Backbone as numpy.savetxt, mean C-alpha at the origin, in Angstrom:
# Nx Ny Nz CAx CAy CAz Cx Cy Cz
-12.56 -11.76 28.27 -11.47 -10.79 28.15 -11.29 -10.44 26.68
-11.10 -9.17 26.39 -10.96 -8.68 25.02 -9.59 -9.05 24.47
-9.59 -9.33 23.18 -8.31 -9.55 22.50 -7.67 -8.18 22.25
-6.42 -8.16 21.88 -5.70 -6.90 21.70 -6.25 -6.11 20.53
-6.75 -6.77 19.49 -7.32 -6.07 18.35 -8.60 -5.36 18.76
-9.48 -6.05 19.46 -10.74 -5.45 19.90 -10.46 -4.32 20.92
-9.47 -4.50 21.73 -9.16 -3.49 22.72 -8.79 -2.15 22.10
-7.94 -2.17 21.04 -7.54 -0.90 20.42 -8.66 -0.32 19.56
-9.53 -1.19 19.04 -10.66 -0.72 18.23 -11.87 -0.35 19.12
-11.75 -0.65 20.42 -12.82 -0.34 21.40 -14.14 -0.94 21.00
-14.07 -2.24 20.68 -15.31 -2.95 20.32 -15.41 -4.17 21.21
-16.58 -4.69 21.32 -16.82 -5.86 22.13 -16.14 -7.08 21.54
-15.69 -7.95 22.41 -14.97 -9.17 21.96 -15.70 -10.39 22.56
-15.71 -11.46 21.79 -16.34 -12.70 22.26 -15.43 -13.87 21.92
-15.84 -15.04 22.26 -15.07 -16.24 21.95 -14.93 -16.47 20.43
-15.92 -16.03 19.66 -15.89 -16.18 18.22 -15.32 -14.94 17.52
-14.49 -14.19 18.20 -13.93 -12.94 17.68 -13.11 -13.21 16.43
-13.35 -12.41 15.40 -12.61 -12.54 14.13 -11.16 -12.10 14.28
-10.91 -11.08 15.07 -9.57 -10.53 15.18 -8.63 -11.41 16.01
-9.17 -12.09 16.98 -8.33 -12.87 17.90 -7.48 -13.88 17.12
-8.07 -14.56 16.17 -7.32 -15.59 15.43 -6.46 -14.95 14.33
-6.75 -13.74 13.96 -5.95 -13.04 12.95 -4.59 -12.61 13.48
-4.51 -12.41 14.78 -3.30 -11.83 15.37 -2.36 -12.86 15.96
-2.65 -14.13 15.75 -1.84 -15.20 16.32 -0.40 -15.17 15.76
-0.25 -14.76 14.50 1.09 -14.76 13.87 2.00 -13.69 14.43
1.42 -12.71 15.10 2.25 -11.67 15.77 2.50 -12.12 17.18
3.67 -12.70 17.42 3.95 -13.30 18.74 4.89 -12.43 19.58
5.27 -11.27 19.06 6.21 -10.42 19.78 5.66 -10.02 21.14
4.57 -9.27 21.11 3.93 -8.84 22.35 2.53 -8.36 22.04
1.74 -8.21 23.05 0.34 -7.76 22.85 0.29 -6.38 22.21
1.22 -5.52 22.53 1.21 -4.17 21.95 1.39 -4.22 20.43
2.24 -5.11 19.95 2.45 -5.22 18.52 1.16 -5.64 17.81
0.38 -6.51 18.43 -0.92 -6.90 17.87 -1.85 -5.70 17.80
-1.85 -4.89 18.84 -2.66 -3.68 18.85 -2.23 -2.69 17.80
-0.92 -2.48 17.66 -0.40 -1.51 16.66 -0.79 -1.97 15.26
-0.65 -3.24 15.00 -0.97 -3.77 13.66 -2.48 -3.59 13.36
-3.30 -3.91 14.34 -4.76 -3.77 14.14 -5.14 -2.32 13.90
-4.55 -1.45 14.69 -4.87 -0.02 14.59 -4.43 0.53 13.21
-3.25 0.13 12.76 -2.75 0.62 11.46 -3.64 0.16 10.31
-3.99 -1.11 10.31 -4.84 -1.65 9.24 -6.23 -1.02 9.32
-6.76 -0.86 10.51 -8.10 -0.25 10.64 -8.10 1.22 10.22
-7.04 1.94 10.52 -6.97 3.33 10.07 -6.85 3.42 8.57
-6.11 2.50 7.96 -5.93 2.56 6.52 -7.18 2.15 5.75
-7.76 1.01 6.09 -8.91 0.49 5.36 -10.26 0.91 5.96
-10.25 1.31 7.23 -11.46 1.60 7.94 -11.89 0.38 8.74
-12.42 0.67 9.93 -12.79 -0.44 10.84 -13.88 -1.33 10.24
-14.88 -0.72 9.64 -15.97 -1.50 9.08 -15.49 -2.36 7.89
-14.64 -1.75 7.06 -14.12 -2.52 5.92 -13.23 -3.67 6.37
-12.42 -3.43 7.40 -11.57 -4.49 7.93 -12.44 -5.66 8.41
-13.46 -5.38 9.17 -14.31 -6.44 9.67 -15.07 -7.13 8.53
-15.45 -6.38 7.53 -16.11 -6.93 6.36 -15.19 -7.87 5.56
-13.95 -7.41 5.37 -12.95 -8.26 4.69 -12.78 -9.57 5.43
-12.60 -9.48 6.73 -12.33 -10.67 7.54 -13.52 -11.62 7.56
-14.71 -11.08 7.58 -15.90 -11.96 7.64 -16.19 -12.62 6.31
-15.60 -12.12 5.22 -15.87 -12.66 3.90 -15.00 -13.86 3.54
-14.05 -14.20 4.38 -13.19 -15.36 4.08 -13.39 -16.42 5.16
-13.08 -17.68 4.85 -13.18 -18.74 5.85 -12.23 -18.48 7.04
-12.62 -18.99 8.15 -11.86 -18.78 9.40 -10.40 -19.16 9.29
-10.10 -20.22 8.60 -8.71 -20.69 8.53 -7.83 -19.79 7.63
-8.43 -18.87 6.89 -7.66 -17.95 6.00 -7.59 -16.53 6.56
-8.23 -16.26 7.66 -8.30 -14.90 8.17 -6.96 -14.35 8.64
-6.13 -15.19 9.22 -4.83 -14.74 9.65 -3.98 -14.30 8.44
-4.01 -15.10 7.40 -3.25 -14.76 6.18 -3.80 -13.48 5.53
-5.13 -13.33 5.55 -5.73 -12.12 5.00 -5.32 -10.90 5.79
-5.33 -10.99 7.14 -4.92 -9.86 7.95 -3.48 -9.49 7.67
-2.65 -10.46 7.54 -1.23 -10.23 7.24 -1.07 -9.55 5.88
-1.82 -10.01 4.88 -1.79 -9.42 3.57 -2.29 -7.97 3.61
-3.36 -7.74 4.36 -3.86 -6.36 4.49 -2.86 -5.44 5.16
-2.15 -5.94 6.16 -1.13 -5.15 6.81 -0.02 -4.77 5.83
0.49 -5.77 5.06 1.54 -5.49 4.12 1.05 -4.55 3.01
-0.17 -4.69 2.57 -0.70 -3.81 1.53 -0.88 -2.38 2.06
-1.36 -2.25 3.28 -1.53 -0.93 3.85 -0.17 -0.23 3.99
0.81 -0.93 4.47 2.16 -0.39 4.59 2.72 -0.09 3.21
2.55 -0.99 2.26 3.03 -0.80 0.89 2.42 0.41 0.26
1.09 0.61 0.45 0.42 1.78 -0.13 0.82 3.08 0.56
1.24 2.99 1.80 1.74 4.18 2.50 3.08 4.60 1.92
3.90 3.62 1.56 5.20 3.93 0.99 5.06 4.27 -0.49
4.32 3.45 -1.23 4.16 3.63 -2.67 2.67 3.61 -2.99
2.05 4.79 -2.99 0.59 4.86 -3.12 0.06 4.31 -4.45
0.85 4.27 -5.48 0.36 3.82 -6.78 0.35 2.32 -6.87
1.49 1.67 -6.57 1.63 0.23 -6.79 1.51 -0.61 -5.53
1.73 -0.03 -4.38 1.61 -0.75 -3.12 2.69 -1.81 -2.93
2.35 -2.84 -2.19 3.30 -3.88 -1.85 3.80 -4.63 -3.08
2.91 -4.85 -4.03 3.30 -5.56 -5.26 4.32 -4.73 -6.02
4.13 -3.42 -6.09 5.10 -2.54 -6.75 6.46 -2.57 -6.07
6.45 -2.58 -4.74 7.72 -2.67 -4.00 8.43 -3.99 -4.28
7.66 -5.05 -4.35 8.23 -6.36 -4.63 8.80 -6.42 -6.03
8.06 -5.88 -7.02 8.50 -5.99 -8.40 9.66 -5.07 -8.73
9.85 -3.99 -7.96 10.98 -3.09 -8.22 12.19 -3.43 -7.37
12.10 -4.49 -6.59 13.24 -4.88 -5.77 13.37 -4.07 -4.48
12.29 -3.42 -4.05 12.32 -2.63 -2.83 11.51 -3.27 -1.70
11.44 -4.59 -1.70 10.67 -5.28 -0.70 11.20 -5.02 0.71
12.50 -4.81 0.81 13.11 -4.56 2.12 12.50 -3.31 2.76
12.07 -2.34 1.95 11.42 -1.13 2.49 10.08 -1.49 3.13
9.34 -2.37 2.49 8.04 -2.79 3.03 8.22 -3.59 4.32
9.17 -4.48 4.31 9.41 -5.33 5.49 9.87 -4.48 6.65
10.77 -3.54 6.43 11.22 -2.70 7.54 10.11 -1.79 8.04
9.22 -1.36 7.15 8.08 -0.53 7.56 7.08 -1.33 8.38
6.88 -2.59 8.02 5.99 -3.44 8.82 6.59 -3.63 10.22
7.90 -3.83 10.28 8.56 -3.94 11.57 8.37 -2.67 12.40
8.42 -1.50 11.74 8.19 -0.23 12.45 6.79 -0.17 13.01
5.82 -0.57 12.19 4.42 -0.59 12.65 4.27 -1.49 13.88
4.87 -2.65 13.84 4.76 -3.59 14.98 5.44 -3.04 16.22
6.41 -2.16 16.05 7.06 -1.52 17.21 6.33 -0.25 17.64
5.27 0.14 16.92 4.49 1.31 17.31 4.82 2.57 16.54
5.60 2.46 15.50 5.99 3.64 14.73 5.23 3.73 13.40
3.94 3.49 13.41 3.15 3.50 12.18 3.12 4.83 11.48
3.20 5.93 12.22 3.14 7.26 11.60 4.45 7.68 11.03
5.55 7.01 11.34 6.87 7.43 10.90 7.36 6.59 9.74
6.55 6.42 8.70 6.96 5.64 7.55 7.52 6.52 6.44
7.78 7.81 6.69 8.23 8.71 5.66 9.67 8.41 5.27
10.47 7.89 6.17 11.86 7.57 5.82 11.91 6.52 4.72
11.07 5.52 4.80 11.03 4.49 3.77 10.57 5.05 2.45
9.58 5.96 2.47 9.11 6.53 1.23 10.13 7.47 0.62
10.99 8.10 1.42 12.05 8.94 0.87 13.05 8.10 0.07
13.39 6.92 0.56 14.30 6.05 -0.20 13.67 5.63 -1.52
12.39 5.36 -1.49 11.70 4.96 -2.70 11.63 6.11 -3.69
11.38 7.33 -3.21 11.33 8.47 -4.12 12.67 8.72 -4.81
13.79 8.51 -4.08 15.11 8.62 -4.69 15.28 7.60 -5.79
14.87 6.37 -5.56 15.01 5.31 -6.55 14.15 5.61 -7.76
12.92 6.09 -7.54 12.04 6.41 -8.66 12.55 7.58 -9.46
13.14 8.60 -8.80 13.66 9.73 -9.56 14.88 9.30 -10.41
15.67 8.37 -9.94 16.76 7.86 -10.76 16.25 7.12 -11.97
15.14 6.35 -11.78 14.54 5.65 -12.91 13.97 6.62 -13.95
13.37 7.74 -13.48 12.82 8.74 -14.39 13.93 9.42 -15.19
15.04 9.69 -14.54 16.16 10.31 -15.24 16.68 9.38 -16.34
16.76 8.09 -16.05 17.21 7.13 -17.06 16.22 7.04 -18.21
14.92 7.09 -17.89 13.92 6.96 -18.94 13.87 8.23 -19.79
14.23 9.38 -19.26 14.21 10.63 -20.05 15.36 10.65 -21.05
16.39 9.87 -20.82 17.49 9.81 -21.77 17.08 9.12 -23.06
16.03 8.34 -23.04 15.56 7.67 -24.24 14.77 8.68 -25.07
14.90 8.62 -26.41 14.18 9.59 -27.24 12.68 9.36 -27.15
11.94 10.45 -27.14 10.49 10.38 -27.14 9.99 10.10 -28.54
8.91 9.39 -28.66 8.35 9.13 -29.97 7.53 10.35 -30.41
7.44 10.55 -31.69 6.66 11.67 -32.19 5.87 11.26 -33.40
4.86 12.02 -33.72 4.05 11.76 -34.88 3.52 13.08 -35.41
3.03 13.10 -36.59 2.47 14.33 -37.15 0.98 14.16 -37.38
0.30 15.27 -37.34 -1.12 15.28 -37.63 -1.44 16.45 -38.51
-2.43 16.32 -39.32 -2.81 17.39 -40.23 -4.26 17.74 -39.97
-4.51 19.05 -39.80 -5.86 19.54 -39.60 -6.35 20.21 -40.88
-7.52 19.86 -41.31 -8.13 20.50 -42.47 -9.35 21.24 -41.97
-9.22 22.55 -41.94 -10.35 23.37 -41.53 -10.98 23.96 -42.78
-12.26 24.04 -42.81 -12.92 24.64 -43.99 -12.46 26.08 -44.17
-12.20 26.43 -45.38 -11.76 27.77 -45.83 -10.45 28.19 -45.17
-9.59 27.27 -44.77 -8.28 27.61 -44.23 -7.24 26.74 -44.89
-6.00 27.14 -44.77 -4.91 26.36 -45.34 -4.64 25.13 -44.49
-3.97 24.15 -45.11 -3.64 22.93 -44.39 -2.50 23.21 -43.44
-2.66 22.77 -42.20 -1.68 23.02 -41.15 -1.17 21.68 -40.64
0.16 21.50 -40.58 0.74 20.29 -40.06 1.44 20.60 -38.76
1.14 19.76 -37.71 1.74 19.96 -36.39 2.48 18.70 -36.01
3.58 18.89 -35.34 4.36 17.78 -34.79 3.97 17.60 -33.35
3.52 16.38 -33.00 3.13 16.08 -31.64 4.19 15.23 -30.99
4.58 15.58 -29.76 5.53 14.77 -29.03 4.76 13.95 -28.01
4.89 12.67 -28.08 4.15 11.76 -27.22 5.07 11.05 -26.26
4.54 10.67 -25.12 5.23 9.86 -24.10 6.43 10.53 -23.55
6.30 11.78 -23.09 7.42 12.47 -22.44 7.51 12.08 -21.01
């Protein structure tokens, strides 16, 4: 009988299936296991997912799958920094609630979480713009021309 991960990926399943042991930590229901597998496979690609899982020892595959799920969700919300960025900015609750949405089957509806993050980032940008920008001068010496000094504004 196929495990829920293999079922949604439409691949053959055996007793030594890599996905079967990865999904043990999702105990809600079989559908949640399928949703998580489908989301991670769509984000990283089916072949890459299987490659990632085969490259670690069997006893670490469940933790790797969980990390890949959180990173995929984190990159969906914050494409630059991912889950680590959400954690470091104090927005981990957005990642956790998005993972809960994925497990309930709402993987495509993560835009609400990213809207909250965009609001927080725009507030940070406004605060950083209040700080004065650094500036420097440069002088160009062109042959047969006068010396020209320009003021450059850096780090706007």
